[in-house]
CSV table of N, CA and C in Angstrom, one decimal:
chain,number,residue,atom,x,y,z
A,4,MET,N,75.0,101.7,93.2
A,4,MET,CA,75.5,100.4,94.1
A,4,MET,C,76.8,100.6,92.9
A,5,LYS,N,77.5,101.1,92.5
A,5,LYS,CA,78.5,101.3,91.8
A,5,LYS,C,79.6,101.6,92.6
A,6,GLU,N,79.1,103.0,93.6
A,6,GLU,CA,79.3,103.2,95.3
A,6,GLU,C,79.9,102.3,96.0
A,7,LEU,N,78.3,101.6,96.1
A,7,LEU,CA,78.9,100.2,97.6
A,7,LEU,C,80.2,100.2,96.9
A,8,LEU,N,79.6,98.6,95.8
A,8,LEU,CA,80.5,98.1,95.8
A,8,LEU,C,82.2,98.7,96.2
A,9,LEU,N,81.7,100.0,95.6
A,9,LEU,CA,83.9,100.3,95.6
A,9,LEU,C,84.3,100.9,97.5
A,10,LEU,N,82.9,100.9,98.0
A,10,LEU,CA,82.7,101.1,99.4
A,10,LEU,C,83.5,98.8,100.2
A,11,LEU,N,82.8,98.4,99.6
A,11,LEU,CA,82.8,97.0,99.7
A,11,LEU,C,84.6,97.1,100.2
A,12,ILE,N,84.5,96.9,98.8
A,12,ILE,CA,86.3,96.3,97.9
A,12,ILE,C,87.5,97.2,99.0
A,13,GLY,N,86.9,98.8,99.0
A,13,GLY,CA,88.6,99.6,99.8
A,13,GLY,C,88.1,99.4,101.3
A,14,SER,N,86.9,99.9,101.9
A,14,SER,CA,87.4,98.7,103.5
A,14,SER,C,88.1,97.3,103.4
A,15,VAL,N,87.9,96.3,102.5
A,15,VAL,CA,88.3,95.3,102.8
A,15,VAL,C,89.7,95.2,102.4
A,16,VAL,N,90.1,95.8,101.8
A,16,VAL,CA,91.8,96.0,100.6
A,16,VAL,C,92.4,97.1,101.4
A,17,MET,N,92.2,98.0,101.0
A,17,MET,CA,92.5,99.0,100.8
A,17,MET,C,92.4,100.4,102.0
A,18,ASN,N,91.4,99.7,102.6
A,18,ASN,CA,90.9,100.8,104.4
A,18,ASN,C,91.0,99.5,104.8
A,19,ASN,N,92.0,99.1,105.5
A,19,ASN,CA,91.4,97.9,106.1
A,19,ASN,C,91.6,98.7,107.2
A,20,CYS,N,91.0,97.9,108.1
A,20,CYS,CA,90.4,98.4,109.7
A,20,CYS,C,92.1,97.7,110.9
A,21,VAL,N,92.4,96.5,110.6
A,21,VAL,CA,93.7,96.4,110.7
A,21,VAL,C,94.5,96.6,110.4
A,22,LEU,N,94.7,96.3,109.1
A,22,LEU,CA,96.3,97.0,108.2
A,22,LEU,C,96.3,98.3,108.3
A,23,GLN,N,95.2,99.4,108.0
A,23,GLN,CA,95.9,100.4,108.0
A,23,GLN,C,95.7,101.1,109.8
A,24,GLY,N,95.0,100.7,110.1
A,24,GLY,CA,94.8,101.9,111.6
A,24,GLY,C,94.9,100.7,112.3
A,25,TYR,N,95.5,99.8,112.2
A,25,TYR,CA,95.7,98.9,114.1
A,25,TYR,C,94.3,98.2,114.5
A,26,LEU,N,93.3,98.6,114.8
A,26,LEU,CA,92.2,98.2,115.0
A,26,LEU,C,92.3,97.1,114.7
A,27,GLY,N,91.8,96.2,116.4
A,27,GLY,CA,91.8,94.7,116.5
A,27,GLY,C,92.5,93.5,115.6
A,28,ILE,N,94.4,94.7,116.4
A,28,ILE,CA,95.5,93.7,115.7
A,28,ILE,C,95.7,93.2,116.5
A,29,THR,N,95.5,92.7,118.5
A,29,THR,CA,95.7,92.4,119.6
A,29,THR,C,95.0,90.7,118.8
A,30,THR,N,93.8,91.2,118.1
A,30,THR,CA,93.1,89.4,117.8
A,30,THR,C,93.6,89.0,116.7
A,31,VAL,N,94.1,89.9,115.7
A,31,VAL,CA,94.7,89.4,114.6
A,31,VAL,C,95.9,88.7,114.8
A,32,MET,N,96.7,89.4,116.0
A,32,MET,CA,98.3,88.4,115.9
A,32,MET,C,98.3,86.9,117.3
A,33,GLY,N,96.9,87.5,118.2
A,33,GLY,CA,96.9,86.4,118.6
A,33,GLY,C,96.3,84.4,118.7
A,34,ASN,N,95.6,85.1,116.9
A,34,ASN,CA,94.8,84.4,116.6
A,34,ASN,C,94.9,83.7,115.7
A,35,ALA,N,96.0,84.2,115.0
A,35,ALA,CA,95.5,83.9,113.2
A,35,ALA,C,97.1,82.6,113.4
A,36,LYS,N,96.2,82.1,114.2
A,36,LYS,CA,96.8,80.1,114.4
A,36,LYS,C,96.3,79.1,113.0
A,37,CYS,N,95.7,78.8,112.9
A,37,CYS,CA,95.0,77.7,112.1
A,37,CYS,C,93.5,78.4,111.0
A,38,THR,N,93.7,78.3,109.5
A,38,THR,CA,93.0,79.6,108.8
A,38,THR,C,91.8,78.9,109.0
A,39,CYS,N,90.7,77.7,110.1
A,39,CYS,CA,90.0,77.4,110.3
A,39,CYS,C,88.9,78.7,111.5
A,40,LYS,N,89.8,78.7,112.2
A,40,LYS,CA,89.8,79.7,113.4
A,40,LYS,C,89.9,81.2,113.1
A,41,CYS,N,90.6,80.8,112.1
A,41,CYS,CA,90.3,82.5,111.8
A,41,CYS,C,89.1,82.7,110.6
A,42,VAL,N,88.7,81.6,110.1
A,42,VAL,CA,87.3,81.7,109.8
A,42,VAL,C,86.2,82.5,110.9
A,43,LYS,N,86.0,81.5,111.0
A,43,LYS,CA,85.6,81.7,112.4
A,43,LYS,C,85.6,82.6,113.1
A,44,LEU,N,85.9,83.2,114.1
A,44,LEU,CA,85.9,84.2,114.3
A,44,LEU,C,86.2,85.7,113.5
A,45,GLY,N,87.0,85.5,112.7
A,45,GLY,CA,86.6,86.7,111.1
A,45,GLY,C,84.9,87.4,110.7
A,46,LEU,N,83.6,85.8,110.8
A,46,LEU,CA,83.2,85.6,110.4
A,46,LEU,C,82.3,86.6,111.4
A,47,ALA,N,82.5,85.8,112.6
A,47,ALA,CA,81.6,86.3,114.0
A,47,ALA,C,81.8,87.8,114.4
A,48,VAL,N,83.5,88.5,113.8
A,48,VAL,CA,83.6,89.8,114.7
A,48,VAL,C,82.1,90.5,113.3
A,49,THR,N,82.5,90.4,112.0
A,49,THR,CA,81.4,91.1,110.9
A,49,THR,C,80.7,90.5,111.4
A,50,LEU,N,79.7,89.5,111.5
A,50,LEU,CA,78.9,89.2,112.1
A,50,LEU,C,78.3,90.7,113.0
A,51,THR,N,79.2,90.8,114.4
A,51,THR,CA,79.0,91.9,115.4
A,51,THR,C,79.4,93.4,114.5
A,52,MET,N,80.0,93.3,113.7
A,52,MET,CA,79.9,94.1,113.5
A,52,MET,C,78.4,95.7,112.8
A,53,VAL,N,77.9,94.3,111.6
A,53,VAL,CA,77.1,95.3,110.7
A,53,VAL,C,76.1,94.7,111.5
A,54,LEU,N,75.7,94.0,113.0
A,54,LEU,CA,74.9,94.4,114.2
A,54,LEU,C,75.3,95.7,115.4
A,55,THR,N,75.7,96.0,115.2
A,55,THR,CA,76.4,96.4,115.7
A,55,THR,C,76.2,98.1,115.5
A,56,THR,N,76.3,98.0,114.1
A,56,THR,CA,76.3,99.5,113.0
A,56,THR,C,74.4,99.2,113.5
A,57,LEU,N,73.9,98.6,113.0
A,57,LEU,CA,72.6,98.2,112.5
A,57,LEU,C,71.4,99.1,113.5
A,58,ILE,N,72.6,98.8,115.3
A,58,ILE,CA,71.6,99.0,116.3
A,58,ILE,C,72.1,100.9,116.5
A,59,ALA,N,73.5,101.3,116.4
A,59,ALA,CA,73.8,101.9,116.6
A,59,ALA,C,73.8,103.2,116.2
A,60,TRP,N,74.0,103.1,115.3
A,60,TRP,CA,73.6,104.0,113.5
A,60,TRP,C,71.9,104.9,113.9
A,61,PRO,N,70.8,104.0,114.0
A,61,PRO,CA,69.8,104.2,114.7
A,61,PRO,C,69.9,105.2,115.4
A,62,VAL,N,70.1,104.6,116.7
A,62,VAL,CA,70.1,105.0,117.5
A,62,VAL,C,71.7,106.3,117.9
A,63,GLN,N,72.0,107.1,117.4
A,63,GLN,CA,73.4,108.4,117.4
A,63,GLN,C,72.4,108.8,116.5
A,64,ASN,N,71.8,108.4,115.2
A,64,ASN,CA,71.4,109.6,114.0
A,64,ASN,C,69.4,109.8,115.0
A,65,PHE,N,68.9,109.2,115.7
A,65,PHE,CA,67.5,109.8,116.3
A,65,PHE,C,67.2,109.9,117.5
A,66,VAL,N,68.4,109.6,118.1
A,66,VAL,CA,67.9,109.9,119.4
A,66,VAL,C,69.0,110.8,120.2
A,67,MET,N,70.0,110.2,120.2
A,67,MET,CA,71.7,110.4,120.1
A,67,MET,C,71.4,111.9,120.6
A,68,ALA,N,72.0,112.4,119.1
A,68,ALA,CA,72.2,113.6,117.5
A,68,ALA,C,70.9,114.5,117.8
A,69,PRO,N,69.6,114.5,118.1
A,69,PRO,CA,68.2,115.4,118.0
A,69,PRO,C,68.4,115.9,119.5
A,70,PHE,N,68.8,114.9,121.0
A,70,PHE,CA,68.6,115.2,122.4
A,70,PHE,C,69.9,116.0,123.0
A,71,GLY,N,70.8,115.6,121.8
A,71,GLY,CA,72.7,116.8,121.7
A,71,GLY,C,73.5,115.8,122.9
A,72,LEU,N,73.0,114.8,122.7
A,72,LEU,CA,73.7,113.4,124.1
A,72,LEU,C,74.9,112.9,123.1
A,73,GLU,N,75.3,114.0,122.1
A,73,GLU,CA,76.6,112.7,121.3
A,73,GLU,C,77.7,112.0,123.1
A,74,TYR,N,77.6,113.5,123.4
A,74,TYR,CA,78.7,112.9,124.8
A,74,TYR,C,78.8,111.4,124.6
A,75,PHE,N,77.7,110.9,125.4
A,75,PHE,CA,77.3,109.0,125.6
A,75,PHE,C,77.4,108.4,124.4
A,76,GLN,N,77.6,108.7,123.5
A,76,GLN,CA,78.2,107.9,122.3
A,76,GLN,C,79.0,107.0,122.4
A,77,THR,N,79.9,106.6,123.2
A,77,THR,CA,81.1,105.7,123.2
A,77,THR,C,80.6,104.6,124.2
A,78,LEU,N,80.3,105.5,125.6
A,78,LEU,CA,79.3,104.2,126.3
A,78,LEU,C,78.4,103.1,125.8
A,79,LEU,N,77.6,104.7,124.8
A,79,LEU,CA,76.0,103.8,125.0
A,79,LEU,C,76.7,102.3,123.5
A,80,PHE,N,77.8,103.0,122.9
A,80,PHE,CA,77.8,101.9,121.9
A,80,PHE,C,78.7,100.7,122.7
A,81,VAL,N,79.5,100.4,123.0
A,81,VAL,CA,80.2,99.6,124.0
A,81,VAL,C,78.9,99.0,124.5
A,82,LEU,N,77.4,99.9,125.0
A,82,LEU,CA,76.6,99.2,125.8
A,82,LEU,C,76.1,97.6,124.5
A,83,VAL,N,75.9,98.4,123.9
A,83,VAL,CA,75.0,97.8,122.5
A,83,VAL,C,76.6,96.5,122.0
A,84,ILE,N,77.6,96.5,122.0
A,84,ILE,CA,78.2,96.2,121.7
A,84,ILE,C,78.7,94.4,122.2
A,85,LEU,N,78.3,95.0,123.5
A,85,LEU,CA,77.7,94.0,124.4
A,85,LEU,C,76.7,93.2,124.8
A,86,ALA,N,75.2,94.1,124.6
A,86,ALA,CA,73.8,93.0,123.9
A,86,ALA,C,73.6,92.7,123.1
A,87,VAL,N,74.3,92.6,121.9
A,87,VAL,CA,75.3,92.5,120.4
A,87,VAL,C,75.8,90.9,120.8
A,88,VAL,N,76.4,91.0,121.3
A,88,VAL,CA,77.8,89.9,121.6
A,88,VAL,C,76.8,88.4,122.0
A,89,TYR,N,76.0,89.5,123.7
A,89,TYR,CA,75.7,88.2,124.3
A,89,TYR,C,74.5,87.6,123.6
A,90,CYS,N,73.6,87.9,123.0
A,90,CYS,CA,73.0,87.7,122.1
A,90,CYS,C,73.3,86.4,121.3
A,91,LEU,N,74.3,86.8,120.5
A,91,LEU,CA,74.9,86.3,119.8
A,91,LEU,C,75.4,84.8,120.6
A,92,LYS,N,75.9,85.3,121.8
A,92,LYS,CA,76.1,84.0,122.3
A,92,LYS,C,75.9,82.5,122.7
A,93,ALA,N,74.5,83.3,122.4
A,93,ALA,CA,72.9,82.6,123.1
A,93,ALA,C,72.6,81.7,121.9
A,94,LEU,N,72.7,82.4,120.8
A,94,LEU,CA,71.7,82.1,119.6
A,94,LEU,C,72.7,81.0,118.6
A,95,VAL,N,74.4,81.0,119.3
A,95,VAL,CA,75.3,80.6,118.8
A,95,VAL,C,76.0,79.1,119.4
A,96,LYS,N,76.0,78.9,120.1
A,96,LYS,CA,76.6,78.3,120.7
A,96,LYS,C,77.7,76.6,120.1
A,97,LYS,N,79.0,78.2,119.9
A,97,LYS,CA,79.8,77.6,119.6
A,97,LYS,C,81.2,77.1,119.7
A,98,ASP,N,82.1,77.2,119.6
A,98,ASP,CA,83.2,77.6,119.9
A,98,ASP,C,84.0,78.8,119.8
A,99,ILE,N,83.6,80.1,119.4
A,99,ILE,CA,83.8,80.8,118.8
A,99,ILE,C,84.2,81.8,120.7
A,100,CYS,N,85.4,83.0,120.7
A,100,CYS,CA,86.0,83.4,122.2
A,100,CYS,C,84.6,84.7,122.3
A,101,PHE,N,84.2,84.9,122.6
A,101,PHE,CA,83.4,86.1,122.1
A,101,PHE,C,83.6,87.0,122.8
A,102,PRO,N,84.3,87.1,124.2
A,102,PRO,CA,85.2,87.8,124.9
A,102,PRO,C,85.9,88.1,124.0
A,103,LEU,N,86.9,88.0,123.1
A,103,LEU,CA,87.8,88.3,121.9
A,103,LEU,C,86.9,89.2,121.3
A,104,ILE,N,85.5,89.3,120.9
A,104,ILE,CA,85.3,90.3,120.1
A,104,ILE,C,84.4,90.8,121.0
A,105,VAL,N,83.8,91.0,122.3
A,105,VAL,CA,83.9,92.4,123.0
A,105,VAL,C,84.8,92.8,123.1
A,106,LEU,N,86.2,93.1,123.8
A,106,LEU,CA,87.3,93.2,123.7
A,106,LEU,C,87.8,94.2,123.0
A,107,ASN,N,87.5,94.5,121.9
A,107,ASN,CA,87.6,93.7,119.7
A,107,ASN,C,87.8,95.0,119.4
A,108,SER,N,89.0,95.8,119.2
A,108,SER,CA,89.4,98.0,119.3
A,108,SER,C,88.3,98.7,117.9
A,109,ALA,N,88.4,96.7,117.3
A,109,ALA,CA,88.4,96.7,115.6
A,109,ALA,C,86.5,96.8,116.2
A,110,VAL,N,86.0,96.5,116.2
A,110,VAL,CA,84.0,96.7,116.5
A,110,VAL,C,84.2,98.4,116.3
A,111,LEU,N,84.4,98.7,118.2
A,111,LEU,CA,83.6,99.2,118.6
A,111,LEU,C,84.8,100.4,117.2
A,112,GLY,N,85.5,101.0,116.8
A,112,GLY,CA,86.4,101.7,116.0
A,112,GLY,C,85.4,102.0,115.0
A,113,VAL,N,85.1,100.8,114.4
A,113,VAL,CA,84.7,101.1,113.4
A,113,VAL,C,83.1,101.5,112.8
A,114,THR,N,82.3,101.1,114.0
A,114,THR,CA,80.8,102.1,114.8
A,114,THR,C,80.9,103.8,114.4
A,115,LEU,N,82.4,103.7,115.2
A,115,LEU,CA,82.1,105.1,115.8
A,115,LEU,C,82.5,105.7,113.8
A,116,GLN,N,83.2,104.9,113.0
A,116,GLN,CA,83.8,106.1,112.3
A,116,GLN,C,82.4,106.0,111.3
A,117,ASN,N,82.0,104.6,111.4
A,117,ASN,CA,80.5,105.0,109.7
A,117,ASN,C,79.2,105.5,110.6
A,118,ILE,N,79.1,106.3,111.6
A,118,ILE,CA,78.1,106.9,111.8
A,118,ILE,C,77.8,108.5,110.9
A,119,SER,N,79.4,108.3,110.5
A,119,SER,CA,79.0,109.9,110.1
A,119,SER,C,78.4,109.4,108.9
A,120,ALA,N,78.4,107.8,108.5
A,120,ALA,CA,77.7,108.4,106.9
A,120,ALA,C,76.6,107.5,106.6
A,121,THR,N,75.5,107.4,106.4
A,121,THR,CA,74.7,107.6,105.8
A,121,THR,C,74.5,105.1,105.8
A,122,PHE,N,73.2,105.5,106.8
A,122,PHE,CA,72.4,104.1,106.4
A,122,PHE,C,73.4,103.2,105.9
A,123,VAL,N,73.1,103.4,105.3
A,123,VAL,CA,73.7,101.5,104.5
A,123,VAL,C,74.8,102.2,104.0
A,124,GLN,N,75.8,103.5,103.8
A,124,GLN,CA,76.9,103.0,103.6
A,124,GLN,C,77.7,102.9,104.7
A,125,ALA,N,76.9,102.9,106.6
A,125,ALA,CA,77.6,102.7,107.0
A,125,ALA,C,77.9,101.1,107.5
A,126,LEU,N,76.5,100.2,106.9
A,126,LEU,CA,76.1,99.0,107.3
A,126,LEU,C,78.0,98.1,106.1
A,127,VAL,N,77.4,98.5,104.7
A,127,VAL,CA,78.1,98.3,103.8
A,127,VAL,C,79.6,98.5,105.1
A,128,GLY,N,80.4,99.6,105.3
A,128,GLY,CA,81.4,99.5,105.6
A,128,GLY,C,81.8,99.1,107.0
A,129,ALA,N,80.7,98.3,107.9
A,129,ALA,CA,81.1,97.8,108.5
A,129,ALA,C,81.6,95.5,108.5
A,130,LEU,N,80.7,96.1,107.2
A,130,LEU,CA,80.2,95.2,106.0
A,130,LEU,C,81.9,94.4,105.9
A,131,GLY,N,82.4,95.8,105.3
A,131,GLY,CA,83.5,94.9,104.2
A,131,GLY,C,84.9,95.6,105.9
A,132,ALA,N,84.9,96.1,106.8
A,132,ALA,CA,85.9,96.1,107.5
A,132,ALA,C,85.7,94.6,108.2
A,133,GLY,N,84.5,94.2,109.2
A,133,GLY,CA,84.8,92.8,109.0
A,133,GLY,C,85.0,92.1,108.0
A,134,LEU,N,85.1,91.7,107.4
A,134,LEU,CA,86.1,91.0,106.6
A,134,LEU,C,86.8,91.7,105.7
A,135,GLY,N,87.4,92.6,106.0
A,135,GLY,CA,89.0,93.6,106.2
A,135,GLY,C,89.8,92.5,107.6
A,136,LEU,N,89.6,92.4,108.7
A,136,LEU,CA,89.9,91.7,109.3
A,136,LEU,C,90.3,90.1,109.0
A,137,MET,N,88.9,89.8,108.6
A,137,MET,CA,89.1,88.5,108.5
A,137,MET,C,90.3,88.0,107.6
A,138,VAL,N,90.3,88.8,106.2
A,138,VAL,CA,91.4,88.6,105.4
A,138,VAL,C,93.0,88.7,105.9
A,139,ALA,N,92.7,89.7,106.9
A,139,ALA,CA,94.1,90.4,107.8
A,139,ALA,C,94.4,89.4,108.7
A,140,MET,N,93.4,88.2,109.3
A,140,MET,CA,94.0,86.6,110.0
A,140,MET,C,93.8,85.7,109.2
A,141,LEU,N,93.4,86.7,107.7
A,141,LEU,CA,94.2,84.4,107.0
A,141,LEU,C,95.2,85.0,106.6
A,142,LEU,N,95.6,86.4,105.9
A,142,LEU,CA,97.3,86.6,105.9
A,142,LEU,C,98.4,86.4,106.6
A,143,PHE,N,97.1,87.1,107.3
A,143,PHE,CA,98.8,86.0,109.1
A,143,PHE,C,99.1,84.7,108.9
A,144,ALA,N,97.9,84.5,109.3
A,144,ALA,CA,97.7,82.7,109.6
A,144,ALA,C,99.3,82.1,108.8
A,145,GLY,N,98.6,82.4,107.6
A,145,GLY,CA,99.4,82.4,106.0
A,145,GLY,C,101.2,82.3,106.1
A,146,ALA,N,101.3,84.5,106.9
A,146,ALA,CA,102.8,84.4,106.9
A,146,ALA,C,103.0,83.7,107.9
A,147,ARG,N,102.9,83.8,109.5
A,147,ARG,CA,102.3,83.3,110.3
A,147,ARG,C,103.5,81.6,109.8
A,148,GLY,N,102.7,81.3,109.3
A,148,GLY,CA,103.2,79.4,108.8
A,148,GLY,C,104.4,79.5,108.0
A,149,LYS,N,105.2,80.7,107.4
A,149,LYS,CA,105.7,80.3,106.0
A,149,LYS,C,107.4,81.2,107.4
A,150,VAL,N,107.3,81.6,108.3
A,150,VAL,CA,108.0,81.5,109.3
A,150,VAL,C,109.0,80.9,109.5
A,151,ASN,N,109.9,80.3,109.8
A,151,ASN,CA,110.5,78.7,110.2
A,151,ASN,C,111.3,79.3,111.6
A,152,ASP,N,111.3,78.6,112.5
A,152,ASP,CA,111.9,79.5,113.5
A,152,ASP,C,112.9,79.0,114.0
A,153,LYS,N,112.9,78.0,112.9
A,153,LYS,CA,114.5,78.1,112.7
A,153,LYS,C,115.5,78.9,112.9
A,154,TYR,N,114.8,80.2,111.5
A,154,TYR,CA,116.4,80.6,111.3
A,154,TYR,C,115.1,82.2,111.3
A,155,VAL,N,114.9,82.3,112.3
A,155,VAL,CA,115.7,83.7,113.3
A,155,VAL,C,115.6,83.2,115.0
A,156,PRO,N,116.9,84.6,114.8
A,156,PRO,CA,117.6,84.6,115.8
A,156,PRO,C,116.5,84.6,116.9
A,157,ALA,N,117.3,84.0,118.0
A,157,ALA,CA,116.5,83.9,119.2
A,157,ALA,C,115.1,85.1,120.1
A,158,SER,N,117.0,86.3,119.5
A,158,SER,CA,116.2,87.1,120.5
A,158,SER,C,114.8,87.8,120.0
A,159,LEU,N,114.3,86.9,117.9
A,159,LEU,CA,113.7,88.3,117.4
A,159,LEU,C,112.2,86.8,116.9
A,160,ARG,N,112.6,86.1,117.7
A,160,ARG,CA,111.3,84.7,117.6
A,160,ARG,C,110.1,85.1,118.8
A,161,GLY,N,109.5,85.0,117.8
A,161,GLY,CA,107.6,85.5,118.8
A,161,GLY,C,107.6,86.7,118.7
A,162,LEU,N,106.9,86.9,119.6
A,162,LEU,CA,106.5,89.0,119.2
A,162,LEU,C,106.9,89.6,118.9
A,163,PRO,N,108.3,89.9,118.7
A,163,PRO,CA,109.3,91.0,117.6
A,163,PRO,C,109.3,90.8,116.0
A,164,VAL,N,109.1,89.3,115.2
A,164,VAL,CA,109.1,88.9,114.0
A,164,VAL,C,107.4,88.7,114.5
A,165,ASP,N,106.7,88.6,114.7
A,165,ASP,CA,105.0,88.3,114.5
A,165,ASP,C,104.5,90.1,114.2
A,166,LEU,N,105.2,91.1,115.1
A,166,LEU,CA,104.7,92.3,114.5
A,166,LEU,C,105.8,92.9,113.4
A,167,MET,N,107.2,92.9,112.8
A,167,MET,CA,107.5,93.3,111.9
A,167,MET,C,106.7,92.5,110.5
A,168,THR,N,106.5,90.6,110.5
A,168,THR,CA,105.7,90.4,109.4
A,168,THR,C,104.0,90.9,109.3
A,169,ALA,N,103.2,92.0,110.6
A,169,ALA,CA,102.9,92.6,110.3
A,169,ALA,C,102.9,93.9,109.6
A,170,ALA,N,104.0,94.0,109.6
A,170,ALA,CA,103.6,95.5,109.1
A,170,ALA,C,104.5,95.6,108.0
A,171,ILE,N,105.3,94.5,107.5
A,171,ILE,CA,105.5,94.0,105.8
A,171,ILE,C,103.5,93.8,105.2
A,172,LEU,N,102.9,92.9,105.6
A,172,LEU,CA,101.5,93.0,106.0
A,172,LEU,C,101.1,94.8,105.3
A,173,ALA,N,101.6,95.1,106.0
A,173,ALA,CA,100.8,96.3,105.6
A,173,ALA,C,101.4,97.1,104.7
A,174,MET,N,102.7,96.8,104.6
A,174,MET,CA,103.5,97.9,103.7
A,174,MET,C,103.1,97.3,102.2
A,175,ALA,N,102.6,95.9,102.0
A,175,ALA,CA,102.0,95.2,101.0
A,175,ALA,C,100.9,95.4,100.6
A,176,VAL,N,99.7,95.6,101.3
A,176,VAL,CA,98.2,96.3,101.3
A,176,VAL,C,98.0,97.6,101.1
A,177,MET,N,99.3,98.6,101.5
A,177,MET,CA,99.5,99.5,100.6
A,177,MET,C,100.2,100.3,99.3
A,178,ALA,N,100.7,98.9,98.9
A,178,ALA,CA,101.2,98.8,98.1
A,178,ALA,C,100.1,98.7,96.6
A,179,PHE,N,99.1,98.5,97.2
A,179,PHE,CA,98.3,97.7,96.1
A,179,PHE,C,96.8,98.9,96.2
């Protein structure tokens, strides 16, 4: 139990898939405008990561590995992500931008990384990665709100200052 809790905390803070691995950085930079939207999208991505891992882990370990079909892994996981997002979209009828979740590299990357762990560790790792993405989105939204464009030179406004903000947040997390 202690190991799982450490894995969860480590996935959220120290091994943050966005700030350390740059998975899903486009989702974070493009949608971190208001905290309400960040929380909704972060919870949707977290649920997608957990459900994708819940389906992909048994398929990988009980179907693909015994028959030597590991080379279809990426294609099959993309199809699993599409199916999970399609089902979530049918169930949740909210204004969450589901195409962003399908195209999010963090969902596929975390699923591929967690396949080698045990089933429970993979689920906890997916939960921690999703929560870490949400924390990164909230941190980035807060930092973006503090950057005053009036004091930023014209050539650095927009994407350049956003990239510098992401780099500073990544260094802050590394120091933690």
